[in-house]
């Protein structure tokens, strides 16, 4: 069965600091994709970053990077230099066997 | 502008009254999917479609129907809504059903069934 686990219901970080949001996954599909989405209070789902299971290097997109540790089945999101606008829910998701499965999310609050 | 459009954004209805939530994408995407989001449960897949006339059940399909007669449209039908279908619904699409193809989401439909 496919499963995504996000163990941090909430995280706090000060502006300009880095923060890591944890995500572990489980699938028997050897070829899978890992995604992070941001959901601000307005409700829309915004795609942030993608990591493929065969990718050798960790993905980066601006201030977002994905710390991919395949042996540990983890795909943590690192946000560098946090900004107030980063306050939102963050969802880790995995696409395998043509289905996208989400974790329960982590609420990030960035304080001034 | 490339986008996934859902309508309506908000809907309040009564138990048993059939309703349809529309979803349309203008990106020529093959893959489309419906999710519901409930507190503490994240997003759960209801149905998905790999292409026209091809649909499959997701994790929580009971009480829902879909159709994919055209590539751009993927409506979600609740034949007899019940209060446990009160939720935030998202339609999403991706270029293909491949695992490296990210989903793009609509803005969501908040449904309340009384």
PDB file of C-alpha atoms in Angstrom:
ATOM      1  CA  UNK A   1       0.000   0.000   0.000  1.00  0.00           C
ATOM      2  CA  UNK A   2       1.092   3.542  -0.653  1.00  0.00           C
ATOM      3  CA  UNK A   3       1.464   5.787   2.341  1.00  0.00           C
ATOM      4  CA  UNK A   4       2.781   9.248   3.183  1.00  0.00           C
ATOM      5  CA  UNK A   5       3.491  10.239   6.772  1.00  0.00           C
ATOM      6  CA  UNK A   6       3.967  13.772   8.049  1.00  0.00           C
ATOM      7  CA  UNK A   7       4.601  13.621  11.785  1.00  0.00           C
ATOM      8  CA  UNK A   8       4.695  17.352  12.504  1.00  0.00           C
ATOM      9  CA  UNK A   9       1.188  18.830  12.821  1.00  0.00           C
ATOM     10  CA  UNK A  10       2.672  22.285  13.348  1.00  0.00           C
ATOM     11  CA  UNK A  11       6.010  24.066  13.089  1.00  0.00           C
ATOM     12  CA  UNK A  12       7.180  27.517  14.132  1.00  0.00           C
ATOM     13  CA  UNK A  13      10.081  29.401  12.616  1.00  0.00           C
ATOM     14  CA  UNK A  14      11.376  32.928  12.797  1.00  0.00           C
ATOM     15  CA  UNK A  15      11.601  35.038   9.721  1.00  0.00           C
ATOM     16  CA  UNK A  16      14.848  34.577   7.746  1.00  0.00           C
ATOM     17  CA  UNK A  17      15.631  31.247   9.372  1.00  0.00           C
ATOM     18  CA  UNK A  18      15.560  27.862   7.642  1.00  0.00           C
ATOM     19  CA  UNK A  19      13.009  25.188   8.485  1.00  0.00           C
ATOM     20  CA  UNK A  20      12.707  21.498   7.633  1.00  0.00           C
ATOM     21  CA  UNK A  21       9.335  19.803   7.200  1.00  0.00           C
ATOM     22  CA  UNK A  22       9.463  16.039   7.541  1.00  0.00           C
ATOM     23  CA  UNK A  23       7.956  13.472   5.206  1.00  0.00           C
ATOM     24  CA  UNK A  24       8.352   9.706   5.013  1.00  0.00           C
ATOM     25  CA  UNK A  25       6.776   7.454   2.436  1.00  0.00           C
ATOM     26  CA  UNK A  26       6.146   3.851   1.617  1.00  0.00           C
ATOM     27  CA  UNK A  27       5.441   2.203  -1.723  1.00  0.00           C
ATOM     28  CA  UNK A  28       6.326  -0.993  -3.548  1.00  0.00           C
ATOM     29  CA  UNK A  29       6.476   0.828  -6.879  1.00  0.00           C
ATOM     30  CA  UNK A  30      10.180   1.164  -7.875  1.00  0.00           C
ATOM     31  CA  UNK A  31       9.346   4.263  -9.931  1.00  0.00           C
ATOM     32  CA  UNK A  32       7.591   7.023  -8.042  1.00  0.00           C
ATOM     33  CA  UNK A  33       7.456  10.777  -7.743  1.00  0.00           C
ATOM     34  CA  UNK A  34       7.502  12.892  -4.615  1.00  0.00           C
ATOM     35  CA  UNK A  35       5.871  16.319  -4.467  1.00  0.00           C
ATOM     36  CA  UNK A  36       5.371  19.133  -2.032  1.00  0.00           C
ATOM     37  CA  UNK A  37       2.383  21.452  -2.149  1.00  0.00           C
ATOM     38  CA  UNK A  38       1.634  24.642  -0.239  1.00  0.00           C
ATOM     39  CA  UNK A  39      -1.888  25.552   0.839  1.00  0.00           C
ATOM     40  CA  UNK A  40      -2.233  29.133   2.110  1.00  0.00           C
ATOM     41  CA  UNK A  41      -5.247  30.236   4.116  1.00  0.00           C
ATOM     42  CA  UNK A  42      -6.991  31.179   0.870  1.00  0.00           C
ATOM     43  CA  UNK A  43      -7.272  27.446   0.164  1.00  0.00           C
ATOM     44  CA  UNK A  44      -5.604  26.869  -3.184  1.00  0.00           C
ATOM     45  CA  UNK A  45      -3.008  24.125  -3.649  1.00  0.00           C
ATOM     46  CA  UNK A  46       0.304  25.376  -5.030  1.00  0.00           C
ATOM     47  CA  UNK A  47       2.886  22.979  -6.458  1.00  0.00           C
ATOM     48  CA  UNK A  48       6.345  23.663  -4.996  1.00  0.00           C
ATOM     49  CA  UNK A  49       8.842  20.982  -5.900  1.00  0.00           C
ATOM     50  CA  UNK A  50       9.227  17.503  -7.396  1.00  0.00           C
ATOM     51  CA  UNK A  51      11.722  14.668  -6.830  1.00  0.00           C
ATOM     52  CA  UNK A  52      11.816  11.499  -8.913  1.00  0.00           C
ATOM     53  CA  UNK A  53      12.760   8.175  -7.356  1.00  0.00           C
ATOM     54  CA  UNK A  54      15.635   7.730  -9.796  1.00  0.00           C
ATOM     55  CA  UNK A  55      16.969  11.259  -9.477  1.00  0.00           C
ATOM     56  CA  UNK A  56      20.530  11.254  -8.177  1.00  0.00           C
ATOM     57  CA  UNK A  57      20.525  14.827  -6.959  1.00  0.00           C
ATOM     58  CA  UNK A  58      18.201  16.574  -4.543  1.00  0.00           C
ATOM     59  CA  UNK A  59      15.695  18.860  -6.205  1.00  0.00           C
ATOM     60  CA  UNK A  60      15.849  22.613  -5.647  1.00  0.00           C
ATOM     61  CA  UNK A  61      13.456  25.407  -6.620  1.00  0.00           C
ATOM     62  CA  UNK A  62      14.490  28.822  -5.382  1.00  0.00           C
ATOM     63  CA  UNK A  63      14.266  28.792  -1.575  1.00  0.00           C
ATOM     64  CA  UNK A  64      12.827  25.273  -1.572  1.00  0.00           C
ATOM     65  CA  UNK A  65      14.934  22.148  -1.579  1.00  0.00           C
ATOM     66  CA  UNK A  66      14.031  18.531  -1.093  1.00  0.00           C
ATOM     67  CA  UNK A  67      16.273  16.410   1.096  1.00  0.00           C
ATOM     68  CA  UNK A  68      15.748  13.012  -0.526  1.00  0.00           C
ATOM     69  CA  UNK A  69      17.073   9.987   1.360  1.00  0.00           C
ATOM     70  CA  UNK A  70      15.909   6.967  -0.571  1.00  0.00           C
ATOM     71  CA  UNK A  71      17.192   4.304   1.825  1.00  0.00           C
ATOM     72  CA  UNK A  72      15.316   5.966   4.684  1.00  0.00           C
ATOM     73  CA  UNK A  73      12.287   6.626   2.476  1.00  0.00           C
ATOM     74  CA  UNK A  74      12.239  10.252   3.457  1.00  0.00           C
ATOM     75  CA  UNK A  75      11.651  13.386   1.402  1.00  0.00           C
ATOM     76  CA  UNK A  76      11.938  16.373   3.702  1.00  0.00           C
ATOM     77  CA  UNK A  77      11.228  19.886   2.472  1.00  0.00           C
ATOM     78  CA  UNK A  78      13.741  22.562   3.436  1.00  0.00           C
ATOM     79  CA  UNK A  79      12.688  26.198   3.204  1.00  0.00           C
ATOM     80  CA  UNK A  80      15.598  28.591   3.480  1.00  0.00           C
ATOM     81  CA  UNK A  81      15.316  32.213   4.600  1.00  0.00           C
ATOM     82  CA  UNK A  82      11.688  31.929   5.713  1.00  0.00           C
ATOM     83  CA  UNK A  83       9.323  34.761   4.885  1.00  0.00           C
ATOM     84  CA  UNK A  84       6.030  35.759   6.499  1.00  0.00           C
ATOM     85  CA  UNK A  85       4.266  34.667   3.307  1.00  0.00           C
ATOM     86  CA  UNK A  86       5.506  31.111   3.863  1.00  0.00           C
ATOM     87  CA  UNK A  87       2.946  30.669   6.643  1.00  0.00           C
ATOM     88  CA  UNK A  88       0.639  27.976   5.292  1.00  0.00           C
ATOM     89  CA  UNK A  89      -0.172  24.266   5.320  1.00  0.00           C
ATOM     90  CA  UNK A  90       2.366  22.108   3.542  1.00  0.00           C
ATOM     91  CA  UNK A  91       1.511  18.730   2.080  1.00  0.00           C
ATOM     92  CA  UNK A  92       3.887  15.995   1.021  1.00  0.00           C
ATOM     93  CA  UNK A  93       2.548  13.738  -1.720  1.00  0.00           C
ATOM     94  CA  UNK A  94       3.688  10.675  -3.611  1.00  0.00           C
ATOM     95  CA  UNK A  95       2.644   9.527  -7.048  1.00  0.00           C
ATOM     96  CA  UNK A  96       2.991   5.814  -7.634  1.00  0.00           C
ATOM     97  CA  UNK A  97       0.875   3.295  -9.504  1.00  0.00           C
ATOM     98  CA  UNK A  98      -0.722   6.332 -11.237  1.00  0.00           C
ATOM     99  CA  UNK A  99      -2.229   7.614  -7.994  1.00  0.00           C
ATOM    100  CA  UNK A 100      -1.262  10.638  -5.953  1.00  0.00           C
ATOM    101  CA  UNK A 101      -1.418  10.092  -2.198  1.00  0.00           C
ATOM    102  CA  UNK A 102      -1.122  12.928   0.311  1.00  0.00           C
ATOM    103  CA  UNK A 103       0.088  13.204   3.869  1.00  0.00           C
ATOM    104  CA  UNK A 104      -1.996  14.942   6.523  1.00  0.00           C
ATOM    105  CA  UNK A 105       0.003  18.136   6.298  1.00  0.00           C
ATOM    106  CA  UNK A 106       2.161  20.396   8.480  1.00  0.00           C
ATOM    107  CA  UNK A 107       1.052  23.886   9.420  1.00  0.00           C
ATOM    108  CA  UNK A 108       3.986  26.292   9.298  1.00  0.00           C
ATOM    109  CA  UNK A 109       3.865  29.616  11.107  1.00  0.00           C
ATOM    110  CA  UNK A 110       6.554  32.181  10.395  1.00  0.00           C
ATOM    111  CA  UNK A 111       6.947  34.866  13.045  1.00  0.00           C
ATOM    112  CA  UNK A 112       8.575  38.293  12.588  1.00  0.00           C
TER     113      UNK A 112
ATOM    114  CA  UNK B   1      -3.797  31.606 -18.712  1.00  0.00           C
ATOM    115  CA  UNK B   2      -3.247  27.905 -18.062  1.00  0.00           C
ATOM    116  CA  UNK B   3      -5.573  26.797 -15.336  1.00  0.00           C
ATOM    117  CA  UNK B   4      -7.972  24.319 -13.804  1.00  0.00           C
ATOM    118  CA  UNK B   5     -11.392  25.852 -13.257  1.00  0.00           C
ATOM    119  CA  UNK B   6     -13.918  24.500 -10.808  1.00  0.00           C
ATOM    120  CA  UNK B   7     -17.454  25.699 -10.283  1.00  0.00           C
ATOM    121  CA  UNK B   8     -19.061  26.599  -8.029  1.00  0.00           C
ATOM    122  CA  UNK B   9     -16.621  27.778  -5.340  1.00  0.00           C
ATOM    123  CA  UNK B  10     -19.224  27.398  -2.608  1.00  0.00           C
ATOM    124  CA  UNK B  11     -22.315  25.211  -2.531  1.00  0.00           C
ATOM    125  CA  UNK B  12     -24.895  24.564   0.162  1.00  0.00           C
ATOM    126  CA  UNK B  13     -27.463  21.888  -0.526  1.00  0.00           C
ATOM    127  CA  UNK B  14     -29.824  19.499   1.220  1.00  0.00           C
ATOM    128  CA  UNK B  15     -29.595  15.762   1.636  1.00  0.00           C
ATOM    129  CA  UNK B  16     -30.639  13.840  -1.455  1.00  0.00           C
ATOM    130  CA  UNK B  17     -30.632  16.682  -3.977  1.00  0.00           C
ATOM    131  CA  UNK B  18     -28.442  15.712  -6.926  1.00  0.00           C
ATOM    132  CA  UNK B  19     -25.605  18.078  -7.731  1.00  0.00           C
ATOM    133  CA  UNK B  20     -22.706  18.419 -10.138  1.00  0.00           C
ATOM    134  CA  UNK B  21     -19.404  20.171  -9.598  1.00  0.00           C
ATOM    135  CA  UNK B  22     -17.782  21.074 -12.884  1.00  0.00           C
ATOM    136  CA  UNK B  23     -14.067  20.960 -13.658  1.00  0.00           C
ATOM    137  CA  UNK B  24     -12.347  22.143 -16.796  1.00  0.00           C
ATOM    138  CA  UNK B  25      -8.690  22.489 -17.774  1.00  0.00           C
ATOM    139  CA  UNK B  26      -7.214  24.325 -20.745  1.00  0.00           C
ATOM    140  CA  UNK B  27      -3.783  22.708 -20.758  1.00  0.00           C
ATOM    141  CA  UNK B  28      -4.601  19.643 -22.886  1.00  0.00           C
ATOM    142  CA  UNK B  29      -3.816  17.434 -19.899  1.00  0.00           C
ATOM    143  CA  UNK B  30      -4.506  13.719 -20.175  1.00  0.00           C
ATOM    144  CA  UNK B  31      -4.840  12.982 -16.470  1.00  0.00           C
ATOM    145  CA  UNK B  32      -7.553  14.441 -14.241  1.00  0.00           C
ATOM    146  CA  UNK B  33      -8.562  13.656 -10.699  1.00  0.00           C
ATOM    147  CA  UNK B  34     -10.911  14.606  -7.882  1.00  0.00           C
ATOM    148  CA  UNK B  35      -9.917  14.893  -4.214  1.00  0.00           C
ATOM    149  CA  UNK B  36     -11.717  15.736  -1.028  1.00  0.00           C
ATOM    150  CA  UNK B  37      -9.972  17.445   1.857  1.00  0.00           C
ATOM    151  CA  UNK B  38     -11.101  16.918   5.430  1.00  0.00           C
ATOM    152  CA  UNK B  39      -9.428  18.156   8.637  1.00  0.00           C
ATOM    153  CA  UNK B  40      -6.829  15.723   9.923  1.00  0.00           C
ATOM    154  CA  UNK B  41      -7.169  13.459   6.888  1.00  0.00           C
ATOM    155  CA  UNK B  42      -5.318  15.407   4.228  1.00  0.00           C
ATOM    156  CA  UNK B  43      -6.492  14.978   0.655  1.00  0.00           C
ATOM    157  CA  UNK B  44      -8.038  11.722  -0.441  1.00  0.00           C
ATOM    158  CA  UNK B  45      -8.578  10.718  -4.025  1.00  0.00           C
ATOM    159  CA  UNK B  46     -12.155  10.106  -5.125  1.00  0.00           C
ATOM    160  CA  UNK B  47     -11.805   9.243  -8.817  1.00  0.00           C
ATOM    161  CA  UNK B  48      -9.235   9.731 -11.512  1.00  0.00           C
ATOM    162  CA  UNK B  49      -9.092   9.569 -15.289  1.00  0.00           C
ATOM    163  CA  UNK B  50      -6.081   8.664 -17.390  1.00  0.00           C
ATOM    164  CA  UNK B  51      -7.712   9.925 -20.580  1.00  0.00           C
ATOM    165  CA  UNK B  52     -11.033  10.382 -22.363  1.00  0.00           C
ATOM    166  CA  UNK B  53     -13.549   7.657 -21.518  1.00  0.00           C
ATOM    167  CA  UNK B  54     -11.138   6.093 -18.986  1.00  0.00           C
ATOM    168  CA  UNK B  55     -12.008   6.519 -15.308  1.00  0.00           C
ATOM    169  CA  UNK B  56     -10.991   4.631 -12.172  1.00  0.00           C
ATOM    170  CA  UNK B  57     -11.897   4.645  -8.503  1.00  0.00           C
ATOM    171  CA  UNK B  58      -9.632   6.294  -6.011  1.00  0.00           C
ATOM    172  CA  UNK B  59      -9.609   5.662  -2.278  1.00  0.00           C
ATOM    173  CA  UNK B  60     -13.039   7.086  -1.406  1.00  0.00           C
ATOM    174  CA  UNK B  61     -15.356   6.686  -4.434  1.00  0.00           C
ATOM    175  CA  UNK B  62     -18.569   5.765  -2.607  1.00  0.00           C
ATOM    176  CA  UNK B  63     -21.387   8.219  -3.253  1.00  0.00           C
ATOM    177  CA  UNK B  64     -19.696   9.859  -6.236  1.00  0.00           C
ATOM    178  CA  UNK B  65     -19.778   9.507 -10.008  1.00  0.00           C
ATOM    179  CA  UNK B  66     -17.593  10.989 -12.717  1.00  0.00           C
ATOM    180  CA  UNK B  67     -17.457  11.064 -16.477  1.00  0.00           C
ATOM    181  CA  UNK B  68     -14.791  12.020 -19.004  1.00  0.00           C
ATOM    182  CA  UNK B  69     -16.508  12.523 -22.336  1.00  0.00           C
ATOM    183  CA  UNK B  70     -14.111  15.267 -23.399  1.00  0.00           C
ATOM    184  CA  UNK B  71     -10.453  15.754 -22.574  1.00  0.00           C
ATOM    185  CA  UNK B  72     -10.913  19.119 -20.918  1.00  0.00           C
ATOM    186  CA  UNK B  73     -13.882  18.344 -18.646  1.00  0.00           C
ATOM    187  CA  UNK B  74     -14.198  16.039 -15.653  1.00  0.00           C
ATOM    188  CA  UNK B  75     -17.412  16.699 -13.689  1.00  0.00           C
ATOM    189  CA  UNK B  76     -18.049  15.242 -10.241  1.00  0.00           C
ATOM    190  CA  UNK B  77     -21.606  14.086  -9.628  1.00  0.00           C
ATOM    191  CA  UNK B  78     -23.255  13.456  -6.280  1.00  0.00           C
ATOM    192  CA  UNK B  79     -26.482  11.624  -7.072  1.00  0.00           C
ATOM    193  CA  UNK B  80     -27.825  11.728  -3.514  1.00  0.00           C
ATOM    194  CA  UNK B  81     -25.613  13.875  -1.288  1.00  0.00           C
ATOM    195  CA  UNK B  82     -25.389  13.134   2.411  1.00  0.00           C
ATOM    196  CA  UNK B  83     -23.996  15.238   5.294  1.00  0.00           C
ATOM    197  CA  UNK B  84     -20.802  13.129   5.425  1.00  0.00           C
ATOM    198  CA  UNK B  85     -19.971  14.482   1.973  1.00  0.00           C
ATOM    199  CA  UNK B  86     -19.596  17.962   3.408  1.00  0.00           C
ATOM    200  CA  UNK B  87     -16.009  18.757   2.483  1.00  0.00           C
ATOM    201  CA  UNK B  88     -13.607  20.825   0.424  1.00  0.00           C
ATOM    202  CA  UNK B  89     -13.279  19.340  -3.062  1.00  0.00           C
ATOM    203  CA  UNK B  90     -10.401  19.804  -5.461  1.00  0.00           C
ATOM    204  CA  UNK B  91     -10.114  18.961  -9.111  1.00  0.00           C
ATOM    205  CA  UNK B  92      -6.601  18.507 -10.476  1.00  0.00           C
ATOM    206  CA  UNK B  93      -4.947  17.685 -13.762  1.00  0.00           C
ATOM    207  CA  UNK B  94      -1.516  16.715 -15.042  1.00  0.00           C
ATOM    208  CA  UNK B  95       0.013  16.387 -18.453  1.00  0.00           C
ATOM    209  CA  UNK B  96       0.176  12.622 -18.155  1.00  0.00           C
ATOM    210  CA  UNK B  97      -0.494   9.935 -15.590  1.00  0.00           C
ATOM    211  CA  UNK B  98       3.229   9.299 -15.268  1.00  0.00           C
ATOM    212  CA  UNK B  99       4.722   9.544 -11.808  1.00  0.00           C
ATOM    213  CA  UNK B 100       6.906  12.538 -12.726  1.00  0.00           C
ATOM    214  CA  UNK B 101       3.995  14.695 -13.874  1.00  0.00           C
ATOM    215  CA  UNK B 102       2.876  17.171 -11.167  1.00  0.00           C
ATOM    216  CA  UNK B 103      -0.803  17.872 -10.609  1.00  0.00           C
ATOM    217  CA  UNK B 104      -2.203  21.354 -11.000  1.00  0.00           C
ATOM    218  CA  UNK B 105      -5.175  22.103  -8.806  1.00  0.00           C
ATOM    219  CA  UNK B 106      -8.316  24.125  -9.169  1.00  0.00           C
ATOM    220  CA  UNK B 107      -9.263  26.604  -6.444  1.00  0.00           C
ATOM    221  CA  UNK B 108     -11.564  24.182  -4.675  1.00  0.00           C
ATOM    222  CA  UNK B 109     -15.291  23.840  -4.051  1.00  0.00           C
ATOM    223  CA  UNK B 110     -16.554  24.030  -0.495  1.00  0.00           C
ATOM    224  CA  UNK B 111     -19.651  21.852  -0.246  1.00  0.00           C
ATOM    225  CA  UNK B 112     -22.035  21.793   2.688  1.00  0.00           C
ATOM    226  CA  UNK B 113     -24.812  19.194   2.807  1.00  0.00           C
ATOM    227  CA  UNK B 114     -27.487  19.793   5.448  1.00  0.00           C
TER     228      UNK B 114
END
